């Protein structure tokens, strides 16, 4: 399927798949959306309850790597160690990754390129605060071995991929989340919240980024 690089309203870039009417982020601003949903409502929110020296994060859909890059930036700022495991079935090419101009826009040197160039299926130490492990397969075929503190659930929308937003998938993620762990996602769809609740999560709707009234934060009690 043809992918295109698309400029969003806050000046940051995302990826679009026109035939499927999909954009990887909100066209109202990829950067503001990622920051609000994943860094502020997920990472920053969960931090006070995390006692482990290294914070473990699992991301569904590495895509443009923007969530990983913003989390890396935050980890450096807070001087907290992060282990970041991302699953991605359709990785971007290096040409696509470079066309996003993330490092220029965020002033991150060549960190975005390092995240994209990093080998798959291995732990890649990016710096003293961030280790990345990328797995190239479907979430549905992945067996997780680790426990995580935070999950960024950033798959394509439930209308595009209903098979990823099920009670069975959320139950598996719940089992790999530490107590007080947090899952954040952009979809506040009723059926998604019901599937999360059935899997055991405590689910709350919270204010979304510009262009989206509500998002969801699900917590393992
Ligand atoms: C909404 S995009 C978000 C990507 C990313 N978090 C970002 O900030 O760019 C969804 C991502 O999920 C990936 N994806 C789609 N189906 C998948 C699957 N079954 N397993 C893992 N990743 C999948 C897509 O290729 C895409 O990169």
mmCIF file of C-alpha atoms and ligand atoms in Angstrom, residues 23-25 34 59-67 87-90 137-140 154-156 161 164 186, ligand 1:
data_model
loop_
_atom_site.group_PDB
_atom_site.id
_atom_site.type_symbol
_atom_site.label_atom_id
_atom_site.label_comp_id
_atom_site.label_asym_id
_atom_site.label_seq_id
_atom_site.Cartn_x
_atom_site.Cartn_y
_atom_site.Cartn_z
ATOM 1 C CA UNK A 23 -3.009 8.954 8.957
ATOM 2 C CA UNK A 24 -0.607 7.771 11.667
ATOM 3 C CA UNK A 25 -1.385 10.888 13.744
ATOM 4 C CA UNK A 34 1.924 12.308 20.728
ATOM 5 C CA UNK A 59 4.440 0.281 22.345
ATOM 6 C CA UNK A 60 1.979 -1.208 19.893
ATOM 7 C CA UNK A 61 2.924 0.269 16.495
ATOM 8 C CA UNK A 62 6.391 1.875 16.349
ATOM 9 C CA UNK A 63 5.509 3.631 13.059
ATOM 10 C CA UNK A 64 7.240 7.002 12.751
ATOM 11 C CA UNK A 65 9.034 6.448 16.068
ATOM 12 C CA UNK A 66 7.674 9.768 17.318
ATOM 13 C CA UNK A 67 6.365 8.358 20.624
ATOM 14 C CA UNK A 87 6.210 -4.008 17.967
ATOM 15 C CA UNK A 88 5.703 -2.996 14.333
ATOM 16 C CA UNK A 89 4.434 -5.074 11.446
ATOM 17 C CA UNK A 90 5.135 -2.621 8.601
ATOM 18 C CA UNK A 137 5.815 -8.863 13.723
ATOM 19 C CA UNK A 138 2.121 -8.534 14.394
ATOM 20 C CA UNK A 139 1.006 -7.846 17.933
ATOM 21 C CA UNK A 140 -1.232 -10.888 17.469
ATOM 22 C CA UNK A 154 -1.082 3.126 19.117
ATOM 23 C CA UNK A 155 -2.421 0.674 16.535
ATOM 24 C CA UNK A 156 -4.530 1.774 13.582
ATOM 25 C CA UNK A 161 -8.137 -3.154 12.726
ATOM 26 C CA UNK A 164 -6.340 -5.653 17.652
ATOM 27 C CA UNK A 186 -6.253 7.684 21.508
HETATM 28 C C1 LIG B 1 -1.450 4.879 14.235
HETATM 29 S S1 LIG B 1 0.065 4.250 13.552
HETATM 30 C C2 LIG B 1 1.065 4.843 14.878
HETATM 31 C C3 LIG B 1 2.483 4.600 14.795
HETATM 32 C C4 LIG B 1 3.441 5.197 15.830
HETATM 33 N N1 LIG B 1 3.081 4.986 17.195
HETATM 34 C C5 LIG B 1 3.847 6.595 15.508
HETATM 35 O O1 LIG B 1 3.935 7.431 16.439
HETATM 36 O O2 LIG B 1 4.091 6.878 14.347
HETATM 37 C C6 LIG B 1 -0.163 2.488 13.785
HETATM 38 C C7 LIG B 1 1.067 1.627 13.571
HETATM 39 O O3 LIG B 1 0.747 0.260 13.872
HETATM 40 C C8 LIG B 1 1.381 -0.580 12.912
HETATM 41 N N2 LIG B 1 0.663 -1.858 12.843
HETATM 42 C C9 LIG B 1 -0.403 -2.149 12.089
HETATM 43 N N3 LIG B 1 -0.831 -3.407 12.320
HETATM 44 C C10 LIG B 1 -0.003 -3.925 13.247
HETATM 45 C C11 LIG B 1 0.063 -5.179 13.905
HETATM 46 N N4 LIG B 1 -0.822 -6.148 13.636
HETATM 47 N N5 LIG B 1 1.047 -5.374 14.799
HETATM 48 C C12 LIG B 1 1.945 -4.395 15.073
HETATM 49 N N6 LIG B 1 1.918 -3.168 14.479
HETATM 50 C C13 LIG B 1 0.954 -2.938 13.587
HETATM 51 C C14 LIG B 1 1.309 0.239 11.640
HETATM 52 O O4 LIG B 1 2.216 -0.213 10.665
HETATM 53 C C15 LIG B 1 1.603 1.633 12.150
HETATM 54 O O5 LIG B 1 2.977 1.883 12.149
#
